[in-house]
Amino acid sequence: MLEAALPKVVIAPSFAIMIIFIYGFILWTLYISTTKSTFLPTYDFVGLVQYAKLWRIERWWVACRNLLVYGGLFIFFCTILGLLLAIFLDQKIRIEGALRTIYLYPLALSFVVTGTAWKWILNPGLGIERLVREMGWSAFTFDWLVTSEMSIYCVVIAAVWQSTGFVMAMFLAGLRSIDDSIIKAAQVDGAGLRRIYWKIIIPSLRPVFFSTFIILTHIAIKSFDLVVVLTRGGPGYSSDLPATFMYAYAFTRGRLAMGAASAMLMFAMVMAIIVPYLYSELRRKRYA
Amino acid sequence: MASLKIKNVCKSFGAVDVLKGIDLEIESGEFLVLVGPSGCGKSTLLNLIAGLETVTSGDVMIGDRVVNAVSPKDRDIAMVFQSYALYPNMNVRKNLSFGLETRKVAQPEIDTTIERVAQMLQITDLLDRKPAQLSGGQRQRVAMGRALARNPKIFLFDEPLSNLDAKLRVEMRTEIKRLHQRIHTTIVYVTHDQIEAMTLADRIAIMKDGILQQFDTPDQVYQNPANLFVAGFIGSPSMNFIPARIVRRNGGLGVTLDTGAGQASILDIHTAADALASWRDKDVILGIRPEQITDGAGAQGNHGSIQTLPCEVQVIEPTGPDTLVFVRINEKAVTCRVHPDAARRPGETMELSVDMSKALFFNPTDGERIL
Amino acid sequence: MPEAIRQSPSEVAHRIFIYGVLLLFAVYFLVPFFVMFITSIKTMDEIRTGTLIALPRQPTLEPWLKAWGYATIGVTNEGIQGFFWNSIRMVIPAVLISTFIGALNGYVLSKWRFKGSDTFFAMLLLGCFIPFQVILLPMARTLGFLGLSESMWGLVLVHTVYGLAFTTLFFRNYYVAVPSELVNAARIDGAGFFRIFWRIMLPISIPIFMVTIIWQTTQIWNDFLFGVCFSTGETQPITVALNNLVNTSSAVKEYNVDMAAAIIAALPTLFVYFVAGKYFVRGLTAGAVKG
């Protein structure tokens, strides 16, 4: 009978870890977000005061607006470029292996490294600005990195550079799994290549679009390292994202409860996207 | 070797009842085939015998021992799987010896056993190969070898031939039969293929929807099916089922058959008619196998029972030794098996001889046999 | 892809266009690394006078030596080397432990399912997606409570715990595709839970071990969030140290040293990528199409 219990015994530690370190901790954070904790946690319940306060803080608004701008552009460009590259790579390209290796290597890099590289390239004194001026356009200015209204776009540039290859890989896998005979049937029906792509291939990649969207959204919401390295959330807090906001409030400014509240809101954002996704994925698997 | 008893076994997965009270009993050395359409519960029953699943209620007995709570490894059984389930990381020799090693059999004994089994199945020169390097038929042999090496009380076969191509399947079928004749071990064999069931079995258990429909010898199952399902399932081409009315005829009973060629005919029913008497002037289903509707020359048997029926030929399908002729009787497509030379062309009318002594009658509402 | 039937002039132009676009993107992906590299072997004088893409006139290894051995990071002047070893010491145990437990979990969740195991899996799957901000505060408290907040073992614990969801997922999805008949055959052959795991499952798991180990190594090596939240000074991993170097507020910015340090921080994962790219990509898409 010991044998019968073995699987449960083996799973038990992981189960305990999951309950404590994931769900327990989430509840703890939720609880802290309903207190007045500052540097140290206190446990007197004050309701949703922190959440109400949060929405009165200009910096949180900036972070959320930035997330919308950054997330939107990041997802848009990654998807468009990734799809384009995947379709082009899928045209029996001779050096496909080498190209794929090149497109994907940024994914092996830490966001910190990516940030360091782009921080240097985009820096107004010696970077692209200088390069273009040396080429003859002496009035050229490119100072997004140090301009409040533009700094978030620098984050977009670096993030797109890093993640496009991943989207390309997803789409390429999708393209390769399309049943060849459908395409042959369309060719026999006399459809041209462009029409086949628009009417048959791209529509049949819908599940890949869906997964890509979910994953990129998820990456966008969690983005932290890149902003810290590239702009440190600045100038001022102009390029803050919820993740950097949370870090600043919880770890450097000693506003634990506020940090916890912002973390819970991030959690809510991710869950709003992930739960329906996982639900549909698991359900699809079950009835597949 | 051991006998096997299944006593009122039920199995449910959640709210789904997969097996609803199965009773079976075979003697030591018998070859039992469990057959039925997919979803009938035959594989579940095999897994219960193997101990891979546990019964919800009832008993599984191997020999005189109730094994309900005994784990597979202690039941002294061996099993051949549909996908062969050869361990991909081990070569053939290791595949054969894994079970023996696990049971801590001494190495010299393992070696002689493998030698013997490999010779019996002619896989000696495959012993050092990995499963991935074997053809389908070779894998099949290794899978059987793995079972044989263990010399168990009962062999279980789970659709072992269904992944092979048609020709190889027939060859391996014969080989399994030969093997059984040689080693005389108790075998439980699951298949959805009624021909495999007929050719291999000492006794066939036909299942449907978790219920045992009939449990008998191949001959009895064929000649004497318990109900419409069994009658239709066993035999190829299937038995013809013709809705027909029982009428009074020449002091006895007859059955009305309309072939569309002129007036409806009434054929005499010669068999002891007591059971049918209460069905007079009522509709029944007449079951008659294709080989019992044939051309005049092909018809054999009790002359009195053979009656002729003119039919318009609709389609013909030559199979070689016989030609199948499709006609319509009582608005139903009916298959007849005739000699190739006797077959007429579509559109023509053909005198067919019906052997009414072999005809079966079924209750149209519940499908049970009347006679 | 649909096959081009024959090569007309317009099709040739079409092909050239496609190759052109693909190569352009290759350049786009390569340039940042190229710029990093040439910057890292220039002197500061050259950097101040030249442009981004100008090749170094007098290549020097000095920035690399400084980045590795004596650049000022935080309060120390010993370069990035100590932090590099920190990361190594953190990655190895965290990867090995989380991978091994993940393999066992995956084995149970695919081949020894029990009532509740699917629920457990679904809950764990959700754990793959939580934004870690939501566990940072309690984790910091817990590490403090365990006395691990100043040691590398704290980070090992954190990475092991939050890597488990992924490693379990990887192995579970791999083992689900292994026919259950294999396990049944071994059970009938008399093998028990662990014997089946060791003798049957592990030997066929090499590809998924590669995928998982590479995935975990990359994730943990590249992590910044946990590093910056749960380590201080001497115990920081290399990503945190790199950020400290790059974002230091000291007077003179030494871009060449920054770039050398960044490349050093990138080398281990790049090495893994180029050596085992196939498994790396498989991990990416497997980690992506979760469930």
PDB file of N, CA and C in Angstrom, chain A residues 57-134:
ATOM      1  N   ILE A  57      -2.190  58.961  -7.094  1.00  0.00           N
ATOM      2  CA  ILE A  57      -0.774  59.282  -7.278  1.00  0.00           C
ATOM      3  C   ILE A  57      -0.476  59.455  -8.761  1.00  0.00           C
ATOM      4  N   GLU A  58       0.044  60.610  -9.116  1.00  0.00           N
ATOM      5  CA  GLU A  58       0.374  60.905 -10.506  1.00  0.00           C
ATOM      6  C   GLU A  58       1.307  59.849 -11.092  1.00  0.00           C
ATOM      7  N   ARG A  59       2.293  59.422 -10.289  1.00  0.00           N
ATOM      8  CA  ARG A  59       3.310  58.511 -10.782  1.00  0.00           C
ATOM      9  C   ARG A  59       2.721  57.156 -11.200  1.00  0.00           C
ATOM     10  N   TRP A  60       1.717  56.718 -10.465  1.00  0.00           N
ATOM     11  CA  TRP A  60       1.064  55.445 -10.818  1.00  0.00           C
ATOM     12  C   TRP A  60       0.319  55.583 -12.139  1.00  0.00           C
ATOM     13  N   TRP A  61      -0.318  56.737 -12.303  1.00  0.00           N
ATOM     14  CA  TRP A  61      -1.013  56.994 -13.577  1.00  0.00           C
ATOM     15  C   TRP A  61      -0.017  56.950 -14.729  1.00  0.00           C
ATOM     16  N   VAL A  62       1.137  57.612 -14.514  1.00  0.00           N
ATOM     17  CA  VAL A  62       2.172  57.620 -15.557  1.00  0.00           C
ATOM     18  C   VAL A  62       2.591  56.186 -15.867  1.00  0.00           C
ATOM     19  N   ALA A  63       2.798  55.411 -14.806  1.00  0.00           N
ATOM     20  CA  ALA A  63       3.237  54.026 -15.000  1.00  0.00           C
ATOM     21  C   ALA A  63       2.205  53.245 -15.807  1.00  0.00           C
ATOM     22  N   CYS A  64       0.939  53.438 -15.493  1.00  0.00           N
ATOM     23  CA  CYS A  64      -0.101  52.692 -16.204  1.00  0.00           C
ATOM     24  C   CYS A  64      -0.228  53.164 -17.647  1.00  0.00           C
ATOM     25  N   ARG A  65      -0.134  54.500 -17.833  1.00  0.00           N
ATOM     26  CA  ARG A  65      -0.205  55.026 -19.199  1.00  0.00           C
ATOM     27  C   ARG A  65       0.978  54.498 -20.011  1.00  0.00           C
ATOM     28  N   ASN A  66       2.154  54.519 -19.383  1.00  0.00           N
ATOM     29  CA  ASN A  66       3.334  53.988 -20.059  1.00  0.00           C
ATOM     30  C   ASN A  66       3.151  52.521 -20.431  1.00  0.00           C
ATOM     31  N   LEU A  67       2.541  51.780 -19.522  1.00  0.00           N
ATOM     32  CA  LEU A  67       2.339  50.359 -19.803  1.00  0.00           C
ATOM     33  C   LEU A  67       1.473  50.185 -21.046  1.00  0.00           C
ATOM     34  N   LEU A  68       0.440  51.041 -21.143  1.00  0.00           N
ATOM     35  CA  LEU A  68      -0.438  50.958 -22.318  1.00  0.00           C
ATOM     36  C   LEU A  68       0.334  51.273 -23.599  1.00  0.00           C
ATOM     37  N   VAL A  69       1.090  52.374 -23.567  1.00  0.00           N
ATOM     38  CA  VAL A  69       1.862  52.786 -24.746  1.00  0.00           C
ATOM     39  C   VAL A  69       2.911  51.735 -25.079  1.00  0.00           C
ATOM     40  N   TYR A  70       3.695  51.401 -24.068  1.00  0.00           N
ATOM     41  CA  TYR A  70       4.783  50.460 -24.261  1.00  0.00           C
ATOM     42  C   TYR A  70       4.249  49.088 -24.670  1.00  0.00           C
ATOM     43  N   GLY A  71       3.266  48.600 -23.931  1.00  0.00           N
ATOM     44  CA  GLY A  71       2.708  47.278 -24.234  1.00  0.00           C
ATOM     45  C   GLY A  71       2.115  47.249 -25.629  1.00  0.00           C
ATOM     46  N   GLY A  72       1.355  48.274 -25.971  1.00  0.00           N
ATOM     47  CA  GLY A  72       0.715  48.315 -27.279  1.00  0.00           C
ATOM     48  C   GLY A  72       1.729  48.291 -28.410  1.00  0.00           C
ATOM     49  N   LEU A  73       2.712  49.196 -28.324  1.00  0.00           N
ATOM     50  CA  LEU A  73       3.710  49.261 -29.401  1.00  0.00           C
ATOM     51  C   LEU A  73       4.566  48.006 -29.444  1.00  0.00           C
ATOM     52  N   PHE A  74       4.950  47.534 -28.273  1.00  0.00           N
ATOM     53  CA  PHE A  74       5.790  46.341 -28.167  1.00  0.00           C
ATOM     54  C   PHE A  74       5.083  45.150 -28.831  1.00  0.00           C
ATOM     55  N   ILE A  75       3.824  44.950 -28.487  1.00  0.00           N
ATOM     56  CA  ILE A  75       3.086  43.818 -29.047  1.00  0.00           C
ATOM     57  C   ILE A  75       2.909  44.001 -30.555  1.00  0.00           C
ATOM     58  N   PHE A  76       2.544  45.231 -30.941  1.00  0.00           N
ATOM     59  CA  PHE A  76       2.299  45.491 -32.354  1.00  0.00           C
ATOM     60  C   PHE A  76       3.554  45.210 -33.187  1.00  0.00           C
ATOM     61  N   PHE A  77       4.660  45.816 -32.823  1.00  0.00           N
ATOM     62  CA  PHE A  77       5.862  45.664 -33.649  1.00  0.00           C
ATOM     63  C   PHE A  77       6.414  44.239 -33.613  1.00  0.00           C
ATOM     64  N   CYS A  78       6.425  43.643 -32.438  1.00  0.00           N
ATOM     65  CA  CYS A  78       6.917  42.263 -32.349  1.00  0.00           C
ATOM     66  C   CYS A  78       6.090  41.346 -33.246  1.00  0.00           C
ATOM     67  N   THR A  79       4.779  41.530 -33.219  1.00  0.00           N
ATOM     68  CA  THR A  79       3.912  40.637 -33.988  1.00  0.00           C
ATOM     69  C   THR A  79       4.112  40.850 -35.481  1.00  0.00           C
ATOM     70  N   ILE A  80       4.081  42.123 -35.895  1.00  0.00           N
ATOM     71  CA  ILE A  80       4.225  42.414 -37.328  1.00  0.00           C
ATOM     72  C   ILE A  80       5.580  41.927 -37.841  1.00  0.00           C
ATOM     73  N   LEU A  81       6.646  42.327 -37.136  1.00  0.00           N
ATOM     74  CA  LEU A  81       7.984  41.952 -37.608  1.00  0.00           C
ATOM     75  C   LEU A  81       8.194  40.451 -37.502  1.00  0.00           C
ATOM     76  N   GLY A  82       7.733  39.868 -36.412  1.00  0.00           N
ATOM     77  CA  GLY A  82       7.914  38.429 -36.230  1.00  0.00           C
ATOM     78  C   GLY A  82       7.203  37.642 -37.320  1.00  0.00           C
ATOM     79  N   LEU A  83       5.985  38.063 -37.641  1.00  0.00           N
ATOM     80  CA  LEU A  83       5.221  37.369 -38.683  1.00  0.00           C
ATOM     81  C   LEU A  83       5.897  37.535 -40.040  1.00  0.00           C
ATOM     82  N   LEU A  84       6.323  38.764 -40.312  1.00  0.00           N
ATOM     83  CA  LEU A  84       6.997  39.032 -41.588  1.00  0.00           C
ATOM     84  C   LEU A  84       8.236  38.150 -41.735  1.00  0.00           C
ATOM     85  N   LEU A  85       9.051  38.137 -40.709  1.00  0.00           N
ATOM     86  CA  LEU A  85      10.285  37.343 -40.777  1.00  0.00           C
ATOM     87  C   LEU A  85       9.969  35.860 -40.929  1.00  0.00           C
ATOM     88  N   ALA A  86       8.957  35.407 -40.204  1.00  0.00           N
ATOM     89  CA  ALA A  86       8.616  33.983 -40.286  1.00  0.00           C
ATOM     90  C   ALA A  86       8.168  33.614 -41.693  1.00  0.00           C
ATOM     91  N   ILE A  87       7.319  34.455 -42.281  1.00  0.00           N
ATOM     92  CA  ILE A  87       6.820  34.159 -43.636  1.00  0.00           C
ATOM     93  C   ILE A  87       7.977  34.191 -44.635  1.00  0.00           C
ATOM     94  N   PHE A  88       8.828  35.192 -44.508  1.00  0.00           N
ATOM     95  CA  PHE A  88       9.959  35.276 -45.435  1.00  0.00           C
ATOM     96  C   PHE A  88      10.912  34.105 -45.242  1.00  0.00           C
ATOM     97  N   LEU A  89      11.134  33.725 -44.001  1.00  0.00           N
ATOM     98  CA  LEU A  89      12.054  32.615 -43.734  1.00  0.00           C
ATOM     99  C   LEU A  89      11.488  31.295 -44.224  1.00  0.00           C
ATOM    100  N   ASP A  90      10.179  31.275 -44.396  1.00  0.00           N
ATOM    101  CA  ASP A  90       9.520  30.030 -44.784  1.00  0.00           C
ATOM    102  C   ASP A  90       9.459  29.869 -46.304  1.00  0.00           C
ATOM    103  N   GLN A  91      10.268  30.645 -47.019  1.00  0.00           N
ATOM    104  CA  GLN A  91      10.252  30.553 -48.487  1.00  0.00           C
ATOM    105  C   GLN A  91      11.419  29.728 -49.009  1.00  0.00           C
ATOM    106  N   LYS A  92      11.725  28.642 -48.329  1.00  0.00           N
ATOM    107  CA  LYS A  92      12.849  27.794 -48.733  1.00  0.00           C
ATOM    108  C   LYS A  92      14.132  28.622 -48.877  1.00  0.00           C
ATOM    109  N   ILE A  93      14.474  29.300 -47.805  1.00  0.00           N
ATOM    110  CA  ILE A  93      15.673  30.129 -47.795  1.00  0.00           C
ATOM    111  C   ILE A  93      16.881  29.248 -47.500  1.00  0.00           C
ATOM    112  N   ARG A  94      17.919  29.438 -48.303  1.00  0.00           N
ATOM    113  CA  ARG A  94      19.077  28.569 -48.161  1.00  0.00           C
ATOM    114  C   ARG A  94      19.774  28.694 -46.816  1.00  0.00           C
ATOM    115  N   ILE A  95      19.912  29.954 -46.366  1.00  0.00           N
ATOM    116  CA  ILE A  95      20.683  30.169 -45.143  1.00  0.00           C
ATOM    117  C   ILE A  95      19.743  30.313 -43.949  1.00  0.00           C
ATOM    118  N   GLU A  96      18.626  29.610 -44.010  1.00  0.00           N
ATOM    119  CA  GLU A  96      17.629  29.761 -42.963  1.00  0.00           C
ATOM    120  C   GLU A  96      18.204  29.517 -41.574  1.00  0.00           C
ATOM    121  N   GLY A  97      18.990  28.449 -41.455  1.00  0.00           N
ATOM    122  CA  GLY A  97      19.539  28.113 -40.142  1.00  0.00           C
ATOM    123  C   GLY A  97      20.335  29.257 -39.554  1.00  0.00           C
ATOM    124  N   ALA A  98      21.221  29.814 -40.373  1.00  0.00           N
ATOM    125  CA  ALA A  98      22.077  30.903 -39.897  1.00  0.00           C
ATOM    126  C   ALA A  98      21.229  32.114 -39.528  1.00  0.00           C
ATOM    127  N   LEU A  99      20.264  32.452 -40.375  1.00  0.00           N
ATOM    128  CA  LEU A  99      19.428  33.624 -40.106  1.00  0.00           C
ATOM    129  C   LEU A  99      18.636  33.437 -38.821  1.00  0.00           C
ATOM    130  N   ARG A 100      18.099  32.233 -38.660  1.00  0.00           N
ATOM    131  CA  ARG A 100      17.323  31.972 -37.450  1.00  0.00           C
ATOM    132  C   ARG A 100      18.187  32.137 -36.213  1.00  0.00           C
ATOM    133  N   THR A 101      19.406  31.635 -36.308  1.00  0.00           N
ATOM    134  CA  THR A 101      20.324  31.772 -35.180  1.00  0.00           C
ATOM    135  C   THR A 101      20.550  33.250 -34.852  1.00  0.00           C
ATOM    136  N   ILE A 102      20.691  34.054 -35.899  1.00  0.00           N
ATOM    137  CA  ILE A 102      20.934  35.481 -35.668  1.00  0.00           C
ATOM    138  C   ILE A 102      19.701  36.155 -35.075  1.00  0.00           C
ATOM    139  N   TYR A 103      18.526  35.840 -35.615  1.00  0.00           N
ATOM    140  CA  TYR A 103      17.308  36.492 -35.120  1.00  0.00           C
ATOM    141  C   TYR A 103      17.014  36.134 -33.664  1.00  0.00           C
ATOM    142  N   LEU A 104      17.457  34.952 -33.267  1.00  0.00           N
ATOM    143  CA  LEU A 104      17.052  34.482 -31.949  1.00  0.00           C
ATOM    144  C   LEU A 104      18.067  34.759 -30.840  1.00  0.00           C
ATOM    145  N   TYR A 105      19.312  35.143 -31.224  1.00  0.00           N
ATOM    146  CA  TYR A 105      20.299  35.229 -30.148  1.00  0.00           C
ATOM    147  C   TYR A 105      19.966  36.265 -29.076  1.00  0.00           C
ATOM    148  N   PRO A 106      19.277  37.383 -29.434  1.00  0.00           N
ATOM    149  CA  PRO A 106      18.986  38.336 -28.352  1.00  0.00           C
ATOM    150  C   PRO A 106      18.220  37.705 -27.199  1.00  0.00           C
ATOM    151  N   LEU A 107      17.486  36.634 -27.484  1.00  0.00           N
ATOM    152  CA  LEU A 107      16.706  35.994 -26.435  1.00  0.00           C
ATOM    153  C   LEU A 107      17.573  35.335 -25.389  1.00  0.00           C
ATOM    154  N   ALA A 108      18.800  35.035 -25.764  1.00  0.00           N
ATOM    155  CA  ALA A 108      19.691  34.414 -24.785  1.00  0.00           C
ATOM    156  C   ALA A 108      20.285  35.466 -23.855  1.00  0.00           C
ATOM    157  N   LEU A 109      20.116  36.740 -24.221  1.00  0.00           N
ATOM    158  CA  LEU A 109      20.708  37.801 -23.414  1.00  0.00           C
ATOM    159  C   LEU A 109      19.778  38.200 -22.286  1.00  0.00           C
ATOM    160  N   SER A 110      20.400  38.657 -21.227  1.00  0.00           N
ATOM    161  CA  SER A 110      19.624  39.241 -20.144  1.00  0.00           C
ATOM    162  C   SER A 110      19.120  40.605 -20.594  1.00  0.00           C
ATOM    163  N   PHE A 111      17.955  41.002 -20.082  1.00  0.00           N
ATOM    164  CA  PHE A 111      17.453  42.345 -20.376  1.00  0.00           C
ATOM    165  C   PHE A 111      18.455  43.394 -19.897  1.00  0.00           C
ATOM    166  N   VAL A 112      19.219  43.041 -18.884  1.00  0.00           N
ATOM    167  CA  VAL A 112      20.201  43.992 -18.372  1.00  0.00           C
ATOM    168  C   VAL A 112      21.268  44.246 -19.434  1.00  0.00           C
ATOM    169  N   VAL A 113      21.676  43.181 -20.105  1.00  0.00           N
ATOM    170  CA  VAL A 113      22.682  43.338 -21.155  1.00  0.00           C
ATOM    171  C   VAL A 113      22.087  44.119 -22.326  1.00  0.00           C
ATOM    172  N   THR A 114      20.886  43.738 -22.730  1.00  0.00           N
ATOM    173  CA  THR A 114      20.210  44.458 -23.805  1.00  0.00           C
ATOM    174  C   THR A 114      20.100  45.939 -23.467  1.00  0.00           C
ATOM    175  N   GLY A 115      19.692  46.206 -22.242  1.00  0.00           N
ATOM    176  CA  GLY A 115      19.541  47.582 -21.800  1.00  0.00           C
ATOM    177  C   GLY A 115      20.862  48.331 -21.876  1.00  0.00           C
ATOM    178  N   THR A 116      21.932  47.667 -21.433  1.00  0.00           N
ATOM    179  CA  THR A 116      23.249  48.294 -21.455  1.00  0.00           C
ATOM    180  C   THR A 116      23.633  48.665 -22.887  1.00  0.00           C
ATOM    181  N   ALA A 117      23.414  47.744 -23.806  1.00  0.00           N
ATOM    182  CA  ALA A 117      23.783  47.991 -25.191  1.00  0.00           C
ATOM    183  C   ALA A 117      22.986  49.163 -25.765  1.00  0.00           C
ATOM    184  N   TRP A 118      21.691  49.134 -25.559  1.00  0.00           N
ATOM    185  CA  TRP A 118      20.855  50.185 -26.156  1.00  0.00           C
ATOM    186  C   TRP A 118      21.045  51.518 -25.446  1.00  0.00           C
ATOM    187  N   LYS A 119      21.364  51.466 -24.186  1.00  0.00           N
ATOM    188  CA  LYS A 119      21.637  52.702 -23.463  1.00  0.00           C
ATOM    189  C   LYS A 119      22.810  53.419 -24.125  1.00  0.00           C
ATOM    190  N   TRP A 120      23.779  52.636 -24.537  1.00  0.00           N
ATOM    191  CA  TRP A 120      24.955  53.195 -25.192  1.00  0.00           C
ATOM    192  C   TRP A 120      24.613  53.675 -26.600  1.00  0.00           C
ATOM    193  N   ILE A 121      23.879  52.872 -27.343  1.00  0.00           N
ATOM    194  CA  ILE A 121      23.553  53.230 -28.715  1.00  0.00           C
ATOM    195  C   ILE A 121      22.666  54.469 -28.767  1.00  0.00           C
ATOM    196  N   LEU A 122      21.726  54.566 -27.812  1.00  0.00           N
ATOM    197  CA  LEU A 122      20.752  55.652 -27.866  1.00  0.00           C
ATOM    198  C   LEU A 122      21.210  56.897 -27.118  1.00  0.00           C
ATOM    199  N   ASN A 123      22.370  56.820 -26.495  1.00  0.00           N
ATOM    200  CA  ASN A 123      22.744  57.987 -25.688  1.00  0.00           C
ATOM    201  C   ASN A 123      23.023  59.166 -26.604  1.00  0.00           C
ATOM    202  N   PRO A 124      22.495  60.340 -26.219  1.00  0.00           N
ATOM    203  CA  PRO A 124      22.487  61.461 -27.146  1.00  0.00           C
ATOM    204  C   PRO A 124      23.881  62.002 -27.483  1.00  0.00           C
ATOM    205  N   GLY A 125      24.807  61.933 -26.555  1.00  0.00           N
ATOM    206  CA  GLY A 125      26.113  62.511 -26.826  1.00  0.00           C
ATOM    207  C   GLY A 125      26.911  61.754 -27.873  1.00  0.00           C
ATOM    208  N   LEU A 126      27.087  60.464 -27.672  1.00  0.00           N
ATOM    209  CA  LEU A 126      28.032  59.706 -28.478  1.00  0.00           C
ATOM    210  C   LEU A 126      27.387  58.614 -29.324  1.00  0.00           C
ATOM    211  N   GLY A 127      26.075  58.476 -29.217  1.00  0.00           N
ATOM    212  CA  GLY A 127      25.410  57.360 -29.895  1.00  0.00           C
ATOM    213  C   GLY A 127      24.968  57.684 -31.305  1.00  0.00           C
ATOM    214  N   ILE A 128      23.734  57.256 -31.606  1.00  0.00           N
ATOM    215  CA  ILE A 128      23.211  57.432 -32.960  1.00  0.00           C
ATOM    216  C   ILE A 128      23.253  58.894 -33.394  1.00  0.00           C
ATOM    217  N   GLU A 129      22.946  59.775 -32.443  1.00  0.00           N
ATOM    218  CA  GLU A 129      22.915  61.201 -32.786  1.00  0.00           C
ATOM    219  C   GLU A 129      24.246  61.636 -33.392  1.00  0.00           C
ATOM    220  N   ARG A 130      25.330  61.274 -32.710  1.00  0.00           N
ATOM    221  CA  ARG A 130      26.654  61.622 -33.191  1.00  0.00           C
ATOM    222  C   ARG A 130      26.922  60.974 -34.553  1.00  0.00           C
ATOM    223  N   LEU A 131      26.529  59.715 -34.670  1.00  0.00           N
ATOM    224  CA  LEU A 131      26.767  58.961 -35.903  1.00  0.00           C
ATOM    225  C   LEU A 131      26.123  59.673 -37.096  1.00  0.00           C
ATOM    226  N   VAL A 132      24.848  60.059 -36.934  1.00  0.00           N
ATOM    227  CA  VAL A 132      24.135  60.694 -38.046  1.00  0.00           C
ATOM    228  C   VAL A 132      24.726  62.065 -38.342  1.00  0.00           C
ATOM    229  N   ARG A 133      25.096  62.783 -37.288  1.00  0.00           N
ATOM    230  CA  ARG A 133      25.697  64.102 -37.505  1.00  0.00           C
ATOM    231  C   ARG A 133      27.005  63.978 -38.276  1.00  0.00           C
ATOM    232  N   GLU A 134      27.801  62.992 -37.904  1.00  0.00           N
ATOM    233  CA  GLU A 134      29.084  62.788 -38.590  1.00  0.00           C
ATOM    234  C   GLU A 134      28.851  62.464 -40.060  1.00  0.00           C
TER     235      GLU A 134
END
